[in-house]
Tab-separated table of C-alpha atoms and ligand atoms in Angstrom:
chain	number	residue	atom	x	y	z
A	1052	MET	CA	58.004	-12.776	92.464
A	1053	ARG	CA	59.115	-14.231	95.849
A	1054	THR	CA	60.363	-12.751	99.148
A	1055	GLN	CA	60.611	-13.904	102.776
A	1056	VAL	CA	58.393	-11.261	104.287
A	1057	ALA	CA	55.730	-9.393	102.313
A	1058	ILE	CA	54.899	-6.149	104.149
A	1059	VAL	CA	51.580	-4.489	103.371
A	1060	GLY	CA	51.731	-0.715	104.094
A	1061	ALA	CA	54.544	1.861	103.867
A	1062	GLY	CA	53.690	3.907	106.979
A	1063	PRO	CA	56.126	3.967	109.832
A	1064	SER	CA	55.317	0.394	110.952
A	1065	GLY	CA	55.949	-1.158	107.513
A	1066	LEU	CA	59.077	0.830	106.648
A	1067	LEU	CA	60.583	0.295	110.143
A	1068	LEU	CA	59.913	-3.390	110.010
A	1069	GLY	CA	61.537	-3.558	106.471
A	1070	ALA	CA	64.638	-1.776	107.747
A	1071	LEU	CA	65.016	-3.959	110.874
A	1072	LEU	CA	64.520	-7.172	108.882
A	1073	HIS	CA	67.130	-5.956	106.354
A	1074	ARG	CA	69.607	-5.594	109.211
A	1075	HIS	CA	68.928	-9.242	110.051
A	1076	GLY	CA	69.485	-10.148	106.420
A	1077	ILE	CA	65.831	-11.032	105.854
A	1078	ASP	CA	64.484	-10.198	102.406
A	1079	ASN	CA	61.266	-8.190	102.258
A	1080	VAL	CA	59.065	-6.237	99.911
A	1081	VAL	CA	56.723	-3.356	100.918
A	1082	ILE	CA	53.477	-2.968	98.967
A	1083	GLU	CA	51.729	0.424	99.464
A	1084	GLN	CA	48.440	1.653	97.902
A	1085	ARG	CA	49.366	5.319	97.907
A	1086	SER	CA	52.215	7.495	96.458
A	1087	PRO	CA	55.264	8.457	98.493
A	1088	ASP	CA	54.142	12.110	98.492
A	1089	TYR	CA	50.673	11.100	99.879
A	1090	VAL	CA	52.295	9.029	102.730
A	1091	LEU	CA	54.577	11.952	103.597
A	1092	GLY	CA	51.617	14.374	103.553
A	1093	ARG	CA	49.985	12.877	106.613
A	1094	ILE	CA	50.820	14.869	109.668
A	1095	ARG	CA	50.845	13.026	113.033
A	1096	ALA	CA	52.304	13.232	116.470
A	1097	GLY	CA	55.982	14.017	117.116
A	1098	VAL	CA	57.196	12.536	120.441
A	1099	LEU	CA	59.448	9.541	120.346
A	1100	GLU	CA	60.090	7.327	123.322
A	1101	GLN	CA	63.690	6.081	123.954
A	1102	VAL	CA	62.569	2.571	122.905
A	1103	THR	CA	61.554	4.011	119.476
A	1104	VAL	CA	64.750	6.015	119.169
A	1105	ASP	CA	66.794	2.847	119.964
A	1106	LEU	CA	64.900	0.918	117.301
A	1107	LEU	CA	65.409	3.641	114.684
A	1108	HIS	CA	69.175	3.562	115.446
A	1109	GLU	CA	69.169	-0.284	115.229
A	1110	ALA	CA	67.507	0.087	111.836
A	1111	GLY	CA	70.271	2.442	110.710
A	1112	VAL	CA	68.151	5.614	110.406
A	1113	GLY	CA	69.091	7.440	113.584
A	1114	GLU	CA	71.496	9.968	112.192
A	1115	ARG	CA	69.286	12.963	111.417
A	1116	LEU	CA	67.159	12.160	114.375
A	1117	ALA	CA	70.225	12.393	116.667
A	1118	ALA	CA	71.246	15.790	115.122
A	1119	GLU	CA	67.812	17.435	114.797
A	1120	GLY	CA	65.599	15.834	117.478
A	1121	LEU	CA	64.958	17.948	120.593
A	1122	LEU	CA	65.413	16.166	123.933
A	1123	ASP	CA	62.813	16.964	126.573
A	1124	ASP	CA	63.411	16.237	130.323
A	1125	ALA	CA	59.874	17.128	131.251
A	1126	PHE	CA	56.378	17.958	130.057
A	1127	VAL	CA	53.965	20.534	131.277
A	1128	LEU	CA	50.400	20.213	132.644
A	1129	ALA	CA	48.347	23.425	132.776
A	1130	PHE	CA	45.108	23.703	134.783
A	1131	GLY	CA	43.399	26.222	137.113
A	1132	GLY	CA	45.411	29.010	135.603
A	1133	GLN	CA	48.688	27.431	136.704
A	1134	VAL	CA	51.602	25.771	135.105
A	1135	HIS	CA	53.007	22.493	136.561
A	1136	SER	CA	55.977	20.308	135.380
A	1137	ILE	CA	56.024	16.494	135.195
A	1138	GLU	CA	59.745	15.726	135.467
A	1139	LEU	CA	60.584	12.778	133.162
A	1140	PHE	CA	64.305	12.444	133.469
A	1141	LYS	CA	64.451	13.124	137.216
A	1142	ARG	CA	61.803	10.450	137.908
A	1143	THR	CA	62.649	7.751	135.316
A	1144	GLY	CA	66.150	8.447	133.967
A	1145	LYS	CA	64.668	8.712	130.481
A	1146	ARG	CA	63.801	11.570	128.200
A	1147	VAL	CA	61.539	11.876	125.109
A	1148	THR	CA	62.639	13.191	121.672
A	1149	VAL	CA	60.482	15.634	119.797
A	1150	TYR	CA	60.879	14.680	116.077
A	1151	GLY	CA	57.969	14.598	113.737
A	1152	GLN	CA	56.485	11.376	112.465
A	1153	THR	CA	56.713	12.827	108.872
A	1154	GLU	CA	60.539	13.076	109.270
A	1155	VAL	CA	60.743	9.519	110.684
A	1156	THR	CA	58.912	8.303	107.692
A	1157	ARG	CA	61.103	10.367	105.345
A	1158	ASP	CA	64.253	8.957	106.817
A	1159	LEU	CA	62.920	5.401	106.551
A	1160	MET	CA	61.942	5.985	102.948
A	1161	ASN	CA	65.328	7.440	101.959
A	1162	HIS	CA	67.135	4.593	103.778
A	1163	ARG	CA	65.007	2.011	102.025
A	1164	ALA	CA	65.750	3.503	98.639
A	1165	ALA	CA	69.475	3.835	99.305
A	1166	ALA	CA	69.702	0.195	100.507
A	1167	GLY	CA	68.007	-0.933	97.276
A	1168	MET	CA	64.993	-2.614	99.153
A	1169	GLN	CA	62.021	-3.089	96.940
A	1170	THR	CA	58.953	-0.913	97.459
A	1171	VAL	CA	55.820	-0.887	95.307
A	1172	TYR	CA	53.866	2.313	95.600
A	1173	GLU	CA	50.411	2.960	94.079
A	1174	ALA	CA	49.438	-0.650	94.103
A	1175	ASP	CA	45.731	-1.078	93.475
A	1176	ASP	CA	43.478	-3.717	94.897
A	1177	VAL	CA	46.008	-5.212	97.304
A	1178	ALA	CA	44.821	-8.484	98.623
A	1179	VAL	CA	46.320	-11.085	100.961
A	1180	HIS	CA	45.805	-14.799	100.506
A	1181	GLY	CA	46.719	-18.245	101.964
A	1182	PHE	CA	47.956	-17.073	105.331
A	1183	ASP	CA	45.954	-19.850	107.023
A	1184	GLY	CA	47.762	-22.450	104.937
A	1185	GLY	CA	51.209	-23.076	103.565
A	1186	SER	CA	51.159	-20.708	100.589
A	1187	PRO	CA	50.863	-17.143	101.775
A	1188	HIS	CA	50.884	-14.529	98.945
A	1189	VAL	CA	49.967	-10.961	98.139
A	1190	THR	CA	48.302	-9.792	94.930
A	1191	TRP	CA	47.726	-6.286	93.544
A	1192	ARG	CA	47.446	-4.475	90.281
A	1193	LYS	CA	50.009	-1.982	89.037
A	1194	ASP	CA	49.491	0.084	86.009
A	1195	GLY	CA	46.611	-2.167	85.108
A	1196	ILE	CA	48.847	-5.411	85.303
A	1197	GLU	CA	48.116	-8.150	87.915
A	1198	GLN	CA	50.996	-8.896	90.314
A	1199	ARG	CA	51.732	-11.750	92.688
A	1200	LEU	CA	54.270	-11.962	95.498
A	1201	ASP	CA	54.780	-15.261	97.236
A	1202	CYS	CA	56.323	-15.202	100.693
A	1203	ASP	CA	56.869	-17.006	103.965
A	1204	TRP	CA	54.993	-14.416	106.120
A	1205	ILE	CA	52.817	-11.511	105.537
A	1206	ALA	CA	53.030	-8.394	107.882
A	1207	GLY	CA	49.938	-6.312	107.987
A	1208	CYS	CA	51.294	-2.832	108.581
A	1209	ASP	CA	48.428	-1.144	106.578
A	1210	GLY	CA	46.812	0.942	109.272
A	1211	TYR	CA	43.297	1.153	110.668
A	1212	HIS	CA	41.558	1.109	107.302
A	1213	GLY	CA	43.842	-1.588	105.767
A	1214	VAL	CA	43.047	-4.777	104.034
A	1215	CYS	CA	44.950	-7.221	106.318
A	1216	ARG	CA	42.795	-7.084	109.499
A	1217	ALA	CA	39.718	-6.995	107.229
A	1218	SER	CA	40.689	-10.238	105.530
A	1219	VAL	CA	40.652	-12.197	108.757
A	1220	PRO	CA	37.470	-14.297	109.260
A	1221	ALA	CA	35.156	-12.512	111.708
A	1222	GLY	CA	35.028	-15.466	114.102
A	1223	ALA	CA	38.820	-15.468	114.544
A	1224	ILE	CA	39.196	-11.924	115.815
A	1225	GLN	CA	37.761	-9.872	118.626
A	1226	THR	CA	37.773	-6.081	118.650
A	1227	PHE	CA	37.422	-3.518	121.599
A	1228	GLU	CA	36.503	0.143	120.851
A	1229	LYS	CA	35.815	3.404	122.440
A	1230	VAL	CA	34.883	6.471	120.409
A	1231	TYR	CA	35.319	9.884	122.141
A	1232	PRO	CA	32.583	12.611	121.841
A	1233	PHE	CA	34.947	15.208	120.464
A	1234	GLY	CA	37.884	15.806	117.986
A	1235	TRP	CA	41.172	17.670	117.862
A	1236	LEU	CA	41.527	20.688	115.580
A	1237	GLY	CA	45.325	21.014	114.824
A	1238	ILE	CA	47.300	23.596	113.070
A	1239	LEU	CA	50.913	23.733	111.971
A	1240	ALA	CA	52.582	27.182	111.751
A	1241	ASP	CA	55.980	28.612	111.118
A	1242	VAL	CA	56.163	30.471	114.448
A	1243	PRO	CA	58.458	29.822	117.418
A	1244	PRO	CA	56.696	27.449	119.920
A	1245	ILE	CA	55.513	28.806	123.298
A	1246	SER	CA	57.678	26.066	124.952
A	1247	HIS	CA	60.091	23.349	123.907
A	1248	GLU	CA	58.397	21.152	126.493
A	1249	ILE	CA	54.974	19.759	125.412
A	1250	VAL	CA	52.049	21.539	127.171
A	1251	TYR	CA	48.801	19.719	127.939
A	1252	ALA	CA	46.072	22.059	129.143
A	1253	ASN	CA	42.810	21.251	130.879
A	1254	HIS	CA	40.393	24.218	130.681
A	1255	ASP	CA	36.669	24.853	131.079
A	1256	ARG	CA	36.464	25.689	127.350
A	1257	GLY	CA	38.120	22.334	126.564
A	1258	PHE	CA	41.597	20.744	126.120
A	1259	ALA	CA	44.484	22.461	124.357
A	1260	LEU	CA	47.950	21.087	123.440
A	1261	ALA	CA	51.031	23.008	122.513
A	1262	SER	CA	53.678	20.915	120.687
A	1263	LEU	CA	56.382	21.607	118.191
A	1264	ARG	CA	58.282	20.306	115.200
A	1265	SER	CA	61.376	22.468	115.572
A	1266	ARG	CA	62.463	25.713	117.240
A	1267	THR	CA	60.690	27.623	114.449
A	1268	ARG	CA	57.729	25.426	113.824
A	1269	SER	CA	54.734	24.954	116.130
A	1270	ARG	CA	52.095	22.280	116.234
A	1271	TYR	CA	49.032	23.273	118.392
A	1272	TYR	CA	45.655	21.711	118.963
A	1273	VAL	CA	42.309	22.584	120.659
A	1274	GLN	CA	39.617	20.030	121.386
A	1275	CYS	CA	36.666	20.728	119.156
A	1276	SER	CA	33.164	19.393	118.536
A	1277	LEU	CA	32.785	16.422	116.128
A	1278	ASP	CA	30.282	18.661	114.092
A	1279	ASP	CA	32.946	21.345	113.542
A	1280	LYS	CA	34.234	21.836	109.969
A	1281	VAL	CA	37.719	22.873	109.361
A	1282	GLU	CA	36.493	25.567	106.929
A	1283	ASP	CA	34.569	27.174	109.750
A	1284	TRP	CA	37.720	27.622	111.819
A	1285	SER	CA	39.689	30.774	110.590
A	1286	ASP	CA	43.206	31.104	111.795
A	1287	ALA	CA	42.144	34.041	113.843
A	1288	ALA	CA	39.411	31.977	115.630
A	1289	PHE	CA	41.960	29.226	116.323
A	1290	TRP	CA	44.524	31.542	117.857
A	1291	ALA	CA	41.872	33.228	120.077
A	1292	GLU	CA	40.587	29.840	121.272
A	1293	PHE	CA	44.088	28.430	121.957
A	1294	ALA	CA	45.059	31.445	123.875
A	1295	ALA	CA	41.835	31.395	125.963
A	1296	ARG	CA	42.623	27.802	127.138
A	1297	LEU	CA	46.142	28.426	128.403
A	1298	PRO	CA	47.268	30.085	131.698
A	1299	PRO	CA	48.251	33.789	131.119
A	1300	GLU	CA	51.959	33.083	131.413
A	1301	LEU	CA	51.894	30.677	128.522
A	1302	ALA	CA	49.252	32.502	126.439
A	1303	GLY	CA	51.512	35.552	126.628
A	1304	ARG	CA	54.253	33.737	124.723
A	1305	ILE	CA	52.101	32.828	121.728
A	1306	VAL	CA	53.433	34.128	118.362
A	1307	GLU	CA	50.570	34.068	115.863
A	1308	GLY	CA	51.170	33.346	112.153
A	1309	PRO	CA	49.365	31.817	109.191
A	1310	SER	CA	48.629	28.135	109.349
A	1311	ILE	CA	50.373	25.935	106.875
A	1312	GLU	CA	48.181	22.853	107.615
A	1313	LYS	CA	44.800	22.727	109.533
A	1314	SER	CA	42.750	19.623	110.169
A	1315	ILE	CA	40.288	17.881	112.490
A	1316	ALA	CA	40.909	14.387	113.793
A	1317	PRO	CA	38.465	12.225	115.715
A	1318	LEU	CA	39.653	10.367	118.798
A	1319	ARG	CA	39.321	6.624	119.234
A	1320	SER	CA	40.682	3.776	121.370
A	1321	PHE	CA	40.674	0.396	119.445
A	1322	VAL	CA	42.304	-3.034	119.890
A	1323	ALA	CA	41.965	-6.157	117.676
A	1324	GLU	CA	43.046	-9.487	119.198
A	1325	PRO	CA	44.999	-11.543	118.518
A	1326	MET	CA	47.758	-9.984	116.379
A	1327	ARG	CA	48.650	-13.165	114.499
A	1328	PHE	CA	46.508	-15.290	112.146
A	1329	GLY	CA	48.611	-18.237	110.841
A	1330	ARG	CA	51.261	-16.644	108.610
A	1331	LEU	CA	49.765	-13.151	108.892
A	1332	PHE	CA	50.943	-10.731	111.681
A	1333	LEU	CA	49.399	-7.409	112.324
A	1334	ALA	CA	51.364	-4.424	113.607
A	1335	GLY	CA	50.794	-0.740	114.387
A	1336	ASP	CA	47.420	0.970	113.590
A	1337	ALA	CA	46.302	-2.158	111.665
A	1338	SER	CA	45.693	-3.706	115.096
A	1339	HIS	CA	45.277	-0.789	117.555
A	1340	ILE	CA	44.497	2.839	117.710
A	1341	VAL	CA	44.975	5.176	120.697
A	1342	PRO	CA	43.760	8.703	121.109
A	1343	PRO	CA	46.673	11.104	120.627
A	1344	THR	CA	46.917	12.346	124.169
A	1345	GLY	CA	50.325	11.181	125.254
A	1346	ALA	CA	51.574	10.493	121.665
A	1347	LYS	CA	51.621	6.636	121.985
A	1348	GLY	CA	50.540	5.705	118.468
A	1349	LEU	CA	53.809	5.739	116.585
A	1350	ASN	CA	55.719	4.413	119.656
A	1351	LEU	CA	53.431	1.401	119.956
A	1352	ALA	CA	53.770	0.748	116.284
A	1353	ALA	CA	57.652	0.751	116.751
A	1354	GLY	CA	57.375	-1.503	119.641
A	1355	ASP	CA	55.295	-4.031	117.628
A	1356	VAL	CA	57.732	-4.213	114.791
A	1357	GLY	CA	60.656	-4.335	117.196
A	1358	LEU	CA	59.240	-7.472	118.695
A	1359	LEU	CA	58.167	-8.951	115.259
A	1360	SER	CA	61.619	-8.361	113.625
A	1361	ARG	CA	63.397	-10.093	116.529
A	1362	ALA	CA	60.947	-12.997	116.386
A	1363	LEU	CA	61.480	-13.395	112.610
A	1364	ALA	CA	65.260	-13.179	113.102
A	1365	GLU	CA	65.041	-15.990	115.592
A	1366	HIS	CA	62.922	-17.961	113.138
A	1367	TYR	CA	65.414	-17.596	110.269
A	1368	GLY	CA	68.616	-17.605	112.393
A	1369	GLU	CA	68.189	-19.916	115.344
A	1370	LYS	CA	65.299	-21.869	113.685
A	1371	SER	CA	63.212	-21.324	116.772
A	1372	ASP	CA	59.474	-20.267	116.451
A	1373	ALA	CA	59.094	-19.558	120.201
A	1374	ALA	CA	59.162	-15.758	119.784
A	1375	LEU	CA	56.863	-15.795	116.765
A	1376	ASP	CA	54.440	-17.930	118.715
A	1377	ASP	CA	54.615	-15.440	121.641
A	1378	TYR	CA	54.423	-12.291	119.446
A	1379	SER	CA	50.774	-11.577	119.811
A	1380	ARG	CA	50.758	-12.098	123.632
A	1381	ARG	CA	53.778	-9.939	124.219
A	1382	ALA	CA	52.773	-7.136	121.939
A	1383	LEU	CA	49.230	-6.985	123.358
A	1384	ALA	CA	50.430	-6.870	126.890
A	1385	ARG	CA	52.295	-3.688	126.031
A	1386	VAL	CA	49.499	-2.356	123.791
A	1387	TRP	CA	46.870	-2.588	126.535
A	1388	LYS	CA	49.036	-0.646	129.026
A	1389	ALA	CA	49.481	2.124	126.482
A	1390	GLU	CA	45.738	2.054	125.659
A	1391	ARG	CA	45.070	2.446	129.411
A	1392	PHE	CA	47.417	5.386	129.730
A	1393	SER	CA	46.126	7.141	126.647
A	1394	TRP	CA	42.510	6.629	127.714
A	1395	TRP	CA	43.293	7.884	131.228
A	1396	PHE	CA	45.231	10.966	130.016
A	1397	THR	CA	42.411	11.721	127.548
A	1398	THR	CA	39.749	11.316	130.166
A	1399	MET	CA	41.509	13.577	132.700
A	1400	MET	CA	42.215	16.355	130.319
A	1401	HIS	CA	39.207	16.877	127.993
A	1402	ARG	CA	35.680	18.338	128.584
A	1403	PHE	CA	33.094	15.492	128.312
A	1404	PRO	CA	29.750	17.108	127.517
A	1405	GLU	CA	27.871	14.313	129.308
A	1406	ASN	CA	29.904	14.602	132.597
A	1407	GLY	CA	29.000	18.209	133.197
A	1408	SER	CA	30.411	20.283	135.986
A	1409	PHE	CA	30.887	17.358	138.381
A	1410	GLY	CA	33.173	15.698	135.909
A	1411	ALA	CA	35.167	18.829	135.462
A	1412	ARG	CA	35.647	19.020	139.275
A	1413	MET	CA	36.775	15.432	139.499
A	1414	GLN	CA	39.433	16.228	136.863
A	1415	ILE	CA	40.749	19.082	138.872
A	1416	ALA	CA	40.785	16.984	142.006
A	1417	GLU	CA	42.772	14.320	140.204
A	1418	LEU	CA	45.167	16.907	138.701
A	1419	ASP	CA	45.704	18.496	142.192
A	1420	TYR	CA	46.341	15.138	143.774
A	1421	LEU	CA	48.721	14.217	140.953
A	1422	MET	CA	50.721	17.441	141.546
A	1423	SER	CA	50.839	16.760	145.353
A	1424	SER	CA	51.975	13.086	145.080
A	1425	GLU	CA	55.547	12.164	144.082
A	1426	ALA	CA	54.333	8.516	143.617
A	1427	MET	CA	51.707	9.411	141.062
A	1428	GLN	CA	54.068	11.825	139.211
A	1429	THR	CA	56.422	8.884	138.897
A	1430	VAL	CA	53.616	6.622	137.595
A	1431	VAL	CA	52.718	9.233	134.967
A	1432	ALA	CA	56.333	9.854	133.993
A	1433	GLU	CA	57.097	6.163	133.646
A	1434	ASN	CA	54.157	5.658	131.333
A	1435	TYR	CA	54.881	8.885	129.304
A	1436	VAL	CA	58.516	7.882	128.547
A	1437	GLY	CA	57.238	4.394	127.545
A	1438	LEU	CA	57.388	0.981	128.952
A	1439	PRO	CA	60.241	-1.350	128.171
A	1440	LEU	CA	60.002	-3.632	125.123
B	1749	APR	N1	47.197	-1.906	100.612
B	1749	APR	C1	48.422	-1.356	100.795
B	1749	APR	N2	48.618	-0.394	101.654
B	1749	APR	C2	47.677	0.058	102.380
B	1749	APR	C3	46.303	-0.528	102.313
B	1749	APR	C4	46.104	-1.537	101.372
B	1749	APR	N3	44.930	-2.034	101.215
B	1749	APR	N4	45.586	0.215	103.198
B	1749	APR	C5	46.330	1.050	103.811
B	1749	APR	N5	47.613	0.987	103.297
B	1749	APR	C6	48.706	1.877	103.655
B	1749	APR	C7	48.343	3.334	103.944
B	1749	APR	O1	48.264	4.065	102.774
B	1749	APR	C8	49.545	3.802	104.822
B	1749	APR	O2	50.543	4.333	104.077
B	1749	APR	O3	49.273	1.412	104.877
B	1749	APR	C9	49.948	2.545	105.544
B	1749	APR	C10	49.575	2.488	106.992
B	1749	APR	O4	50.279	3.633	107.696
B	1749	APR	P1	49.702	4.258	108.993
B	1749	APR	O5	48.331	4.487	108.891
B	1749	APR	O6	50.643	5.381	109.267
B	1749	APR	O7	50.006	3.124	110.113
B	1749	APR	P2	51.329	2.615	110.803
B	1749	APR	O8	52.447	2.519	109.824
B	1749	APR	O9	50.892	1.422	111.719
B	1749	APR	O10	51.783	3.804	111.775
B	1749	APR	C11	51.289	3.986	113.017
B	1749	APR	O11	50.847	6.218	112.382
B	1749	APR	O12	48.510	6.552	112.248
B	1749	APR	C12	49.678	6.894	112.936
B	1749	APR	O13	49.074	7.332	115.180
B	1749	APR	C13	49.644	6.338	114.366
B	1749	APR	O14	51.654	7.279	114.832
B	1749	APR	C14	50.967	6.042	114.559
B	1749	APR	C15	51.550	5.435	113.319
B	1750	PHB	C1	52.265	16.424	118.261
B	1750	PHB	O1	53.396	16.998	118.312
B	1750	PHB	O2	51.530	16.514	117.300
B	1750	PHB	C2	51.721	15.779	119.523
B	1750	PHB	C3	52.531	15.805	120.716
B	1750	PHB	C4	52.040	15.230	121.818
B	1750	PHB	C5	50.841	14.564	121.885
B	1750	PHB	C6	50.111	14.440	120.690
B	1750	PHB	C7	50.543	15.152	119.514
B	1750	PHB	O3	50.401	13.949	123.001
């Protein structure tokens, strides 16, 4: 089998890259180790920057998003028992769209199938070869039979635990990491959200976040200990803790209901440099992770594949490799700025056991300052709506 671009991983990065390449007439095959249902079962953030929305439209998958996505002009910061608004549209002229990553993935999957693009699911022992020389190829086993796909380029869109980054010789890659001393306990419930604007709450008991998937489905989180087990958190315990961390005017709007999903996720900042190794490119979670505060993960992934698809289109169309040669530098410049924003937002909003009461007062001083400074609100809004590609 032969294709122009072999894409490893059918998460949002791999599927969006495939769709964008297809628009440019570039042939690609996606190889994924899991089943479609497994991929759709992962629940992640649900806030899309305008750059991401534009790329989804460019890929031809913007229709349902345009009809069902909820546009937000602002987000909410809650602290000291008060509710404050960070105006996005007023300060930047941009909005964010609330639309779940699961739905983005579903739209991309349906589009891929309808366009007849080839996707291999449930591929075992996926391996990447020859990317440092002239014969890049991907191998895997499907139903016990060995398969080989020859290609011009390999796109490593296989997430943090994928095989692509792991296949790069240790001396060729540098990694940067910060692990946070807490996790997020999240629930999904079919109850009306307390607000259609996303609420980030700083509280002595820990951080809380109120988000949504639709007008009838809420996605809520509380900061928890890394030792906590999901089984030890009953729905009743979650609702009580969530309400305790919100100012009364928001807590009073909570409608409780049974959780339809409940999970704990650790928080991590991670970057691997560079994002290109010969004929292998990394994109999305395969090369960087952000903590979820600010919802940058999916948006960064979209930005990466936006840049990569344009660079590949230049290679095949205009026969110039300038953009391919610049991909890693350009993508990383954007990645590090989103890393900084996610780290800063996480640091300002969570209880850090080791920072004690002094750390908590510093956070409140910073939040107070933020709400008194037009300049700083503009800085925060600009980062939240996303930096240009
Ligand atoms: N071979 C083939 N596929 C693999 C392999 C492998 N060895 N290892 C992992 N995969 C697949 C995973 O099963 C997954 O479907 O690669 C896909 C990677 O998808 P994601 O982890 O969703 O990463 P990405 O597409 O970059 O999406 C980034 O997802 O994790 C969130 O916060 C992140 O929102 C961001 C977005
Ligand atoms: C979510 O909807 O799951 C979500 C929203 C905003 C965040 C993180 C997660 O910052």
